[in-house]
Each structure stands twice: as structure tokens, then as C-alpha cells.
Amino acid sequence: MIELKSVEKAVATRAGQTFLLRRVNLSIAEGEFVTIMGPSGAGKSTLLSILGMLDHAWSGEYRLFEHKVHRLKPKERIELNKRYVGFVFQQYHLLDNLTVAENLDIPLSYRNVKGSERAAIVADTLDRFQIVGKKDLFPSQLSGGQQQLVGVARALIAKPKLLLADEPTGNLHSDQGREIMRLFQKLNDEGMTILQVTHSEENARYGQRIVRLHDGWVTGEERVAERIGIPEGAAR
Amino acid sequence: MLQDLRHALRTLVKSPGFAAAAIATLALGIGANTAIFAVVDAVLLRPLPYERAGALVLAQTIQSESRQPWATAPPDFYELRRRHRTLEGLASFYVRPVNLTGSDEPERVAALVVSSGFFAVLGRQPLLGRGLAIADEQWGAHRVAILSDGLWRRRFGADPGILGRPIQVDGVPHIVAGVLPPRFSFGSSGAQLFLPMAFAPGDNLNTHNNYFLSMIGRPKPGISRARALADLNAIMRDIEREHPENRGLTLELTPLQDSIVQAARPAILVLMGAVAFVLLIACGNLANLLLAHAIGRRREVAIRAALGASRPRLIRQFLTEGILLALVGGSAGVLLASWSLGAVHLLPPSVLPRADEVRLDPAVLAFAFGVTLLTALLFELVPALHGARVDVSGVLGERSGSPAGGMSQSLRGALVVVEIALSLVLLVGAALMLKSVGRLLRVDAGFEPRGVVSAELNLPRRKYIDERLEREFSPESYARANQFFQSVIGRIRALPGVQAAAVTSGLPLGGENWGKTITFYDRPIPSRLQDLPPIQYRVVAGDYFRALGIPILAGRAFTERDVLHAPWVAVVNRELVRRYWNGRDPVGRLISVNPPRELVPAGTLPPNYAGPEKYTVVGVVGNALYGALDREPLPLVYVPYAQGAEGATNMTLVVRARKDPLSLVGAIREQIAGVDRDQPIANVSTLEARIGTSILRPRLVTLMLGAFAALAALMALVGIYGVMWSSIRQRTTEIGIRMALGAEPAWVIKEVLTRGLRLSAAGVGLGLAAALGVSRVLSALLFGVSSIDPPTYLGVAVVLTCAALAACYLPARRAARVDPAIALRAE
């Protein structure tokens, strides 16, 4: 599904050029749950931004399905992003002056979905994530875990094929974090391709494969030996 | 779109302080522009309220050599009306104050005496009754009157049976033939009554001795103004061949609207420019506010972009917020404008013609709406374009800080530079006007206005003039009028508190409205009428020079002995002595103010005419300004009323009081009523107030320009304050680090003030260059001051720079108080 070849990103500094990513080669199959790990400054979030087509200043080859992303103009990449990608942020990044329902509605309105259709999809999503009772609340009225849940719901509402999550549990306490990771696992079981960035070894065990980054280089890949499963009857 | 609108409203409600500041700024800027445009629209743009007003012209007689405006003699008008081929109609008019008497309190009103085609030329006929017919111009059949709607309602109670009723006009019954529609007016005459133009057989007014008519006309469809003018001037040349006294007179056709408004046009356009500048500065301030706001919203914009919002969509959202803000501010501005129009309606026509027509009509509201949208674009576009350009991954990901912060600061700095430049232009304009008005007020008008009250008196001719004797040019014809004035002056002089009383045919600053020629008998008399020098002429009675405080420089003033059958005497002004006697003492020399008989065309004078009368100069007085404060004095001859009245019945009473002159008005009215109870007075005013009115327009322009300039400067200073403040906030960590490394607070203050000085200097430099170019527009309004007066420019530049530095001082002090520990911890 995703193929990266010699992807590099550098930023100009007074000393010359600083590489944030060096010759990254990576393949991700449809339906995989991959974790990218590495120390701070390794280039994990940068890689995620490039995969999510939020960052256009890079070189190399990037194929997403049949699309040669590296050959597309930024505008075309944005369209591709809208079609295939959902993003979950560490800081949730909900819009503070919009209610939960309105936050969910935003991605649909940017995809020119008709008003009546949007209302129905938002209602379905609220129901699916069991946050109907919170639809008129503002983000400041929710707990961290609830905000991230809304963030995940927002990322999925437009039915993306690829979910990118940048430290999705970084600002949550462990119980809330586990809830989110179980949700990811469930989504993956349903066929969603998930790519997450995390420091947490425990979170990595929810996925199938780990890719390690260090100083912008891919230093290794490994399969997860013991995956964490979803316990029976776990409440959300 | 609805979604964007909802979000925009919510964003504004969440920031009430910002919204209030923005709306107030917009209201002031849009309100000022709307109010001034309402004036521009009513005075300059909207056609006069007559049929096909764009084609109406004023046919002005001028002296072809000097281009000086003249007037038209009635015989010339009749000839032009009879012979023209290119006009749909030609009509004449002149203003004549009349007294309305009868059952009510006697009242003096302005009447317009018009030829029969007047209303037809304007395309407006009375609403009740009829207009004027050619038969009404026949002497004997001419005693009809057309009332204005205002007069009909005010004095006659809107009596529906008014038609056919007689009213007393100057003691003569006139039949009311018609009532005009509401709000009908003509020019700045303020006429409430319209009378037909008619002359008694042998009336001297209907000769080439008297030029006093104005004319309006309308070229036929398809006929150009140039062709109509050629037609009329061909007739004038024919007239000149028969009447050499017309030599040098020609006609000029000016669009009627231009002739009414041209004096006010420069001032109005200057104010329009000024409010446009104010609005631009307001937009600059708002753009600055929004750029600062946008920095705080980068995260929101990045999220929206990450969720799929395209750049145009983001820009649309910003613009929606801007338009919403502008619409609310614009509505408040329209409200402010509507309140201010009440003051505009109070302005006299001499200051602002058509002031009563100024209103918020659909054109003005459309302008307000257009300005509102343009304003929204202006102040929102840069922040929108800037705000929509965001490094999504930079803002949301690992890399904190973005070059957008630095670029935003540069943009805001550039905006402030432009604001300072614009406000400097306005301040220079206001300062130049202030200097000009100051110079005007310091002009020695040649008389002492303090402590003097004046009132206008119009004597009905039928009661006070022997018209039979007048046709024979006999000065005895004015004996009754003279007796009236002498009685009134004597009674008023006897009142306690009165120092001097007099009457005059024309007050200083009342206009150079009585021109004649002078003949000197101490040198060869010219052989042609047109070679006689022109002078201004005033007839006075009583202690005129003492009442007005005009100094006697040589000889004496008039006394009670200067009566009809005494030797005829004249007093001349210093300008006349300078021009025609080279400063030599003229006392004892002989002059006359009517041409020698041999130069007057045959048939113009009665056979037994013995004149012209010769006057002996008995005194020289100082130059009083009769035109305007910014005009040089003209040579002038004063003559006692008893000897040289020449039909003057519209006189002004002047009374010098020991204390408050207005306190004498009641007593003055009583004394006049004691002589003739049907004689009203009008336009009671102190001379100081008259001077004030004469310079009301430049004072108003100065006041308004000053107010706009102050507002603009305040906004620019708030702008620079805001930029410096926001810059300090962004650099708090940097300042904290520097102070932790040893920087003194004085260094911090110096840094901030240096930046502020750089911005101010750039703004002041740009502003000076702009002011040099723009201030030429003001030249038409300035008196005694050049539009590039260096001290003014320098003074304004220094003041504004100091004010800008002062505006930077508070942020500088705040920066110097940054606690390094707190600043570094916040990072």
C-alpha cells in the first residue's frame, strides 16, 4: 500500500543542511499495524507528516496505492490526503470553539459532503464511539481521554484507508492510553492500516511490526513477538 | 457559508474586547466616510431638483478683458429672450427683500423677482394654482405672487383657500396665484416668495444704467453649450453696436449646478480625501489587530488544513469573519453618520449650498455598503492570505516556532509605517489650515466689530419713494426714506447704552455689491464710458464711521449738516487715494459717481436731467474690507443718504453699544416700530458673528480636518504601540536570556525605542513626501500660507515622531521589567 524509497528531508541552517530523514526505505502492506519508534529527534513525526502529505518539502519516492505521490503537486497531494488519510495528534488538536459534533463535522465539510448527509454521518459516528451525550460539549469540557476519543472519531469519520497516529497516548494516563490502543487494535482487526509513532514499548506491542528510527535513518525493523490482544468484555 | 458565518460569530463573541475595538474603529471610519459622502452626493453629484437639471445653465455676463463677473441689464435680457434661437427657454431673476405686512407681525422675507418663463425653464410648476404668465410682466398686471410651501404653511396656516387672496407685499396688495411644491428652492437665495419682473414705463431700472439681473436657460436638445453661447454672444454684439455702454461685456454659460456649488467644491473634496485617509488608517490598525490575532490562531488554521481545508477555504473563512465585523461596524457607522447630518442641515447656504438636501438616500447607503465591503477586504485580505499560509507539520509537529511569526512582525511594521505616513499627511493639512485661519483672523478688517449689533431694514418703495420724481433722477424722491432713517437713528441714539447709530447700504464683509464709476474733475475726463475707473459705492446715514470704528485719516466724517440742499459731499477710502491720487490729500477735490452726461448714450436720460451731481471730498477713512477677509480692499466712495440714496431702500442698521449690543435689540425694535409699526427688521446679528460667518467655511474645514487628523494620529499611535507590545511578547524569552546573561534594563529600553524610532522615521519620511504632493490640493483653501510651508511640515514631523516614541515607551518599560527566571521557565 505504501512504498517509500530513499525519502530524505533536510532543513537549511547556518551550518549548512541538517537532515531530518536520510534515505528512508519503507514498505507497508494494506491492513498492517506498524509502529515507528526512536528517541526524540529521530524524525518519527517528520516521517508521519510526509506519509500524511502534510509536509511537501522532501525528496525521494513515495507511492500510496497506485499514486506516485512524489510526482504530484501539493494541491493534488492534499486531495489524496482527504481521500485516504486520517490523522490522530498527540495534543488532540480539537478546535476549541467548536462542539464535539462540529469538530466531527469539519472534515466532512472540507470534503464537500452535503449538509444532510454530514448530519447523518456525524450522528452515526457519535453513536459508534458512544459519545452521543457529549455532542454539544466543547473540548474544554472533556477529559484528556475523551478528547482523544473525539480526535480518533474525527480521524475516521471520512472513512480513510490509512490512520496515522502521532503519539496518540502521549498526553493520557495509562488507563486511557490502553483504551485508545485497544480501539486501534479493533480498527486494525476490521482492516484499517494503522501507522503510529510512539515512545512506548507497550503501545508498540499492540501492533504487528516495529520500525526503528535513529537520527533520521531507519536502523531496523522487527515483528512484534507478543502482541497485546483485546480482553473479552472490556468497557470503553 | 452558513457554517463559516456561525463560526465567525462565535469567534467574535469569544473575544469581546477585540470585537468592540474593531467595531468602534470601523464605525468611526465608515461613519465619517458615509457622512462626508452624503454631502458630496447631495451637493456635487445629485442633479439639482429640476427637470433635466444637467442641461440647465447660468448665463453670466462678464467683462471680457478682466473676466470679472458682471450682471445683465433688463433691456439686454429682453433682447436675448426675444432673439435667441438655440435655447428652450431663457429666464432672469434677482433677489429683493420685501416686507410682508397685514394681520400678522410684519416680516421681512427674501423674494425672487423672476421673468415669466422662470418656472418653465426649471421644469417645476406650482403645486397649487398657476405659475407666471407673460401677461404678469405687464406693469399694472404684475401684482401677483407665488408662495413657497414653507411660507404658505408658516404664515398662512396652509390655508387651502389662499389662491386669489391678496397679501400685502411692501404695502402693496398682491394676489396669490400659486403655491410651490414642498422643498422647492432655488440656489442659496432662501427665497420664500416669487414675484413677476415688471417695470413701470420710464423706470430707470429698465435701462442700460443698471445691470443687476442673472439669467438661467436650457439649450435645446441636440444643441451644445458652445453653440448656444455663440448664438447669445452674437446678440450681445448686436446690442453693443447700439449701446456702446455694453462694450466689453460678453456672456459665459456655466452649468447651473457648478455655479451654485463651485465655491464649496474644494473644501468638500479635501474633506472626502481626509476621511478616506482615516479609513485607510483604520484598516491598517485592524489589519494589525487581525495579524496579531492570526498568530494566535495558527494552531487552529494548521488543524483545519490537516483535516483537509484548502487554502481558498481557509481564506474564505477569514474573509467571512472580516465581512461580519465590517457589516456590524458599518451599520454602527451609518447610525453615527445619520446623527451627524443634523448638524449639517444647520449650515447656511453661504457655507454649504444645498445643505438641506443632504440625507442618507439609497445612493449613500449603497456607498456605505460598498465601503464596508471594501474595508473588510482591505483589512482582512493580508491577514487572511498570511494566516492561511501555515506550515502544518511545523505547527502541529516537533518543530516549534515558525518563520511566520517573524514575517508577521515585518508586515505589521510595514502597516504601521503606512499609518504614520497617512496620519502625517492629515496632520500637515490640518496644521496648514489652522495657520491659514489664524492669518485670516488676524487680518485687519478695517473696522472694530466688538460691541456692534446690526439688523436689516427694507423700506417698501411705494411708501417711501416718490417714483415719479425718481424717474426724473431727482434726489428729492428719497426724502421720505431719508426722514425715516434719520428718525430711527435719532431715537436709537438716545437709548441708554448706545454710543453711535447709523445705517448703510452695505456692511463690511457683506460683499462688493454696489459698483459704479468715478469721474475726477481735477484731471481730463476720459472720452469713453469704459475708461472711467470702477469704484465701490455706499450710502450711509448717521454716525457711520464711529459706529463701525473706521478711522478718519484726513478731513472729517459726515455730519447732520450734510443734507439734501447743502453742498454735496463724499468721503473716500485710503485705497482710492492710493490708486488715483498717489497718496496726495484729496480733501476739497471734486468727483462724481455717475458718468458725465456727454458719455451717456442719447435717450437714456430725461431731457431735463442736469447731472451728474458733483461731490466735494471732505474726508478720507481707513480701508474697511467689504468683500472678504482674504480679498484686497477696493477703492470706495461714501455718500450721505440724503444726497446720494439712488433708490437704496434695503439698508442695514448698525448700533455700537457700551456693553452687550444684543441687549439693545428689543429697544431697537420698539424705536423702529415707533416710527413705522409695519416696518420689520431681519437678520439681527452682532458684527463679530457676521465675521464668524464670513469665515465659517474655512473654520469648519479646519475643525473637521483637525478632528480627522487627531483621530488618524491616535490610531497610528495605537498601531505602533500594538506592534511594539506584541513584539515584546514574542521576544520575552529572548529578552529573558539576554538579561540573564547581563543585559541592563536600559539596553532593553534602547532596543525597543530604536525599533520604534526606525518605524516612525520611515513613516514620517514617507508621509512628508506624500504631504508635499497632496497638500497642493489645499492651496485653494489657504490664505497667507504656502501649501509647502517648511516650519509646518517640520513641526508636525517632530511632534508625531515624539508622540510615536512616547507610544513605544510603555512597551519598552514593560520589556525592561521582564523577569529572566519567569521568562526562561515559560519556555
Tab-separated table of C-alpha atoms in Angstrom, chain A residues 2-181:
chain	number	residue	atom	x	y	z
A	2	ILE	CA	2.772	2.375	0.943
A	3	GLU	CA	6.214	2.328	-0.591
A	4	LEU	CA	8.957	4.758	0.379
A	5	LYS	CA	12.290	4.782	-1.461
A	6	SER	CA	15.204	6.939	-0.439
A	7	VAL	CA	12.970	9.528	1.126
A	8	GLU	CA	15.002	12.352	2.612
A	9	LYS	CA	14.196	15.642	4.311
A	10	ALA	CA	16.684	18.374	5.140
A	11	VAL	CA	16.359	21.870	6.579
A	12	ALA	CA	18.737	24.725	5.861
A	13	THR	CA	20.721	26.010	8.834
A	14	ARG	CA	23.615	28.405	9.215
A	15	ALA	CA	25.940	25.394	9.300
A	16	GLY	CA	24.596	24.128	6.004
A	17	GLN	CA	21.969	21.418	5.793
A	18	THR	CA	20.584	19.308	8.619
A	19	PHE	CA	18.949	16.061	7.604
A	20	LEU	CA	15.828	15.084	9.489
A	21	LEU	CA	15.394	11.911	7.434
A	22	ARG	CA	18.118	10.067	5.486
A	23	ARG	CA	17.411	7.563	2.708
A	24	VAL	CA	14.330	6.082	4.286
A	25	ASN	CA	13.087	2.932	2.584
A	26	LEU	CA	9.860	1.513	3.929
A	27	SER	CA	7.022	-0.723	2.760
A	28	ILE	CA	3.692	-1.060	4.480
A	29	ALA	CA	1.063	-3.517	3.324
A	30	GLU	CA	-2.639	-2.821	3.481
A	31	GLY	CA	-4.087	-3.868	6.814
A	32	GLU	CA	-0.794	-3.697	8.706
A	33	PHE	CA	-0.419	-2.068	12.104
A	34	VAL	CA	3.078	-0.615	12.158
A	35	THR	CA	4.793	1.291	14.945
A	36	ILE	CA	7.619	3.754	14.337
A	37	MET	CA	9.886	4.129	17.322
A	38	GLY	CA	13.015	6.016	18.191
A	39	PRO	CA	14.451	8.623	20.533
A	40	SER	CA	13.449	12.318	20.448
A	41	GLY	CA	14.616	13.991	17.278
A	42	ALA	CA	14.861	10.744	15.371
A	43	GLY	CA	12.495	12.001	12.683
A	44	LYS	CA	9.418	9.970	13.596
A	45	SER	CA	6.858	12.790	13.434
A	46	THR	CA	8.544	14.150	10.317
A	47	LEU	CA	8.124	10.756	8.628
A	48	LEU	CA	4.481	10.682	9.683
A	49	SER	CA	3.864	14.195	8.304
A	50	ILE	CA	5.365	13.144	4.964
A	51	LEU	CA	3.273	9.987	4.876
A	52	GLY	CA	0.188	12.079	5.732
A	53	MET	CA	1.109	14.563	2.978
A	54	LEU	CA	1.167	17.427	5.440
A	55	ASP	CA	4.789	18.134	4.585
A	56	HIS	CA	5.805	18.700	0.976
A	57	ALA	CA	9.443	19.628	1.305
A	58	TRP	CA	11.170	16.245	0.889
A	59	SER	CA	12.876	14.196	-1.792
A	60	GLY	CA	12.724	10.566	-2.837
A	61	GLU	CA	9.877	8.335	-3.934
A	62	TYR	CA	6.602	7.789	-2.167
A	63	ARG	CA	3.889	5.549	-3.598
A	64	LEU	CA	0.470	5.335	-1.987
A	65	PHE	CA	-1.602	2.667	-3.661
A	66	GLU	CA	-1.141	3.410	-7.355
A	67	HIS	CA	-0.339	7.064	-6.795
A	68	LYS	CA	3.196	8.362	-7.206
A	69	VAL	CA	2.981	10.984	-4.526
A	70	HIS	CA	6.463	12.332	-5.283
A	71	ARG	CA	5.243	13.366	-8.746
A	72	LEU	CA	2.132	15.165	-7.510
A	73	LYS	CA	1.741	18.882	-6.870
A	74	PRO	CA	0.922	19.951	-3.252
A	75	LYS	CA	-2.697	20.583	-4.216
A	76	GLU	CA	-3.027	17.075	-5.624
A	77	ARG	CA	-1.404	15.628	-2.518
A	78	ILE	CA	-3.947	17.434	-0.335
A	79	GLU	CA	-6.719	15.797	-2.351
A	80	LEU	CA	-5.062	12.419	-1.841
A	81	ASN	CA	-4.798	13.117	1.866
A	82	LYS	CA	-8.502	13.859	2.024
A	83	ARG	CA	-9.302	10.621	0.205
A	84	TYR	CA	-7.124	8.157	2.103
A	85	VAL	CA	-5.710	9.541	5.334
A	86	GLY	CA	-6.952	10.173	8.855
A	87	PHE	CA	-4.616	11.791	11.418
A	88	VAL	CA	-4.642	11.475	15.203
A	89	PHE	CA	-2.469	14.006	17.091
A	90	GLN	CA	-0.728	13.762	20.427
A	91	GLN	CA	-2.291	17.066	21.589
A	92	TYR	CA	-5.699	16.014	20.152
A	93	HIS	CA	-5.846	19.340	18.265
A	94	LEU	CA	-9.601	19.685	18.542
A	95	LEU	CA	-10.973	23.114	17.601
A	96	ASP	CA	-11.707	24.815	20.915
A	97	ASN	CA	-14.587	26.962	19.761
A	98	LEU	CA	-16.472	24.098	18.133
A	99	THR	CA	-18.593	21.469	19.879
A	100	VAL	CA	-17.818	17.775	19.638
A	101	ALA	CA	-20.386	17.340	16.858
A	102	GLU	CA	-18.990	20.321	14.975
A	103	ASN	CA	-15.465	19.019	15.319
A	104	LEU	CA	-16.616	15.767	13.745
A	105	ASP	CA	-18.443	17.661	11.003
A	106	ILE	CA	-15.412	19.701	9.940
A	107	PRO	CA	-13.578	17.020	7.873
A	108	LEU	CA	-16.811	16.199	6.050
A	109	SER	CA	-17.447	19.837	5.170
A	110	TYR	CA	-13.926	20.068	3.732
A	111	ARG	CA	-14.745	17.080	1.548
A	112	ASN	CA	-17.873	18.784	0.120
A	113	VAL	CA	-20.260	16.292	1.642
A	114	LYS	CA	-23.834	17.616	1.562
A	115	GLY	CA	-25.271	19.006	4.780
A	116	SER	CA	-27.963	16.386	5.362
A	117	GLU	CA	-25.525	13.575	4.653
A	118	ARG	CA	-22.995	15.088	7.026
A	119	ALA	CA	-25.524	15.241	9.815
A	120	ALA	CA	-26.303	11.554	9.380
A	121	ILE	CA	-22.639	10.522	9.314
A	122	VAL	CA	-21.867	12.600	12.399
A	123	ALA	CA	-24.800	11.012	14.221
A	124	ASP	CA	-23.586	7.537	13.275
A	125	THR	CA	-20.063	8.270	14.439
A	126	LEU	CA	-21.206	9.716	17.738
A	127	ASP	CA	-23.206	6.581	18.260
A	128	ARG	CA	-20.383	4.270	17.213
A	129	PHE	CA	-17.974	5.845	19.657
A	130	GLN	CA	-20.701	6.164	22.304
A	131	ILE	CA	-20.235	9.896	22.742
A	132	VAL	CA	-23.737	10.974	21.769
A	133	GLY	CA	-24.200	12.542	25.198
A	134	LYS	CA	-21.139	14.726	24.645
A	135	LYS	CA	-22.039	16.082	21.214
A	136	ASP	CA	-22.843	19.608	22.388
A	137	LEU	CA	-19.893	19.924	24.739
A	138	PHE	CA	-16.755	21.920	23.933
A	139	PRO	CA	-13.321	20.276	24.129
A	140	SER	CA	-12.503	22.180	27.310
A	141	GLN	CA	-15.384	20.332	28.976
A	142	LEU	CA	-13.934	16.872	28.200
A	143	SER	CA	-11.227	14.828	29.855
A	144	GLY	CA	-7.995	14.054	28.004
A	145	GLY	CA	-9.131	10.571	27.117
A	146	GLN	CA	-12.488	11.817	25.859
A	147	GLN	CA	-10.779	14.455	23.729
A	148	GLN	CA	-8.503	11.887	22.176
A	149	LEU	CA	-11.501	9.661	21.531
A	150	VAL	CA	-13.127	12.512	19.678
A	151	GLY	CA	-9.822	13.023	17.863
A	152	VAL	CA	-9.860	9.395	16.750
A	153	ALA	CA	-13.521	9.616	15.736
A	154	ARG	CA	-12.741	12.747	13.725
A	155	ALA	CA	-9.841	11.000	12.026
A	156	LEU	CA	-12.084	8.122	10.994
A	157	ILE	CA	-15.274	9.916	10.069
A	158	ALA	CA	-14.350	10.308	6.407
A	159	LYS	CA	-13.568	6.609	6.148
A	160	PRO	CA	-9.855	6.793	5.422
A	161	LYS	CA	-7.847	3.787	4.364
A	162	LEU	CA	-4.821	4.806	6.417
A	163	LEU	CA	-4.798	6.036	10.013
A	164	LEU	CA	-1.702	7.932	11.130
A	165	ALA	CA	-1.315	8.483	14.878
A	166	ASP	CA	1.431	10.667	16.335
A	167	GLU	CA	1.963	9.749	19.997
A	168	PRO	CA	-1.786	9.199	20.425
A	169	THR	CA	-1.479	8.358	24.132
A	170	GLY	CA	1.370	10.770	24.926
A	171	ASN	CA	-0.869	13.117	26.925
A	172	LEU	CA	-3.062	10.457	28.525
A	173	HIS	CA	-2.645	8.424	31.657
A	174	SER	CA	-2.098	4.726	31.251
A	175	ASP	CA	-5.681	3.508	31.521
A	176	GLN	CA	-6.913	5.983	28.990
A	177	GLY	CA	-3.961	5.131	26.793
A	178	ARG	CA	-4.851	1.451	26.863
A	179	GLU	CA	-8.416	2.236	25.873
A	180	ILE	CA	-7.178	4.103	22.816
A	181	MET	CA	-4.726	1.372	21.861
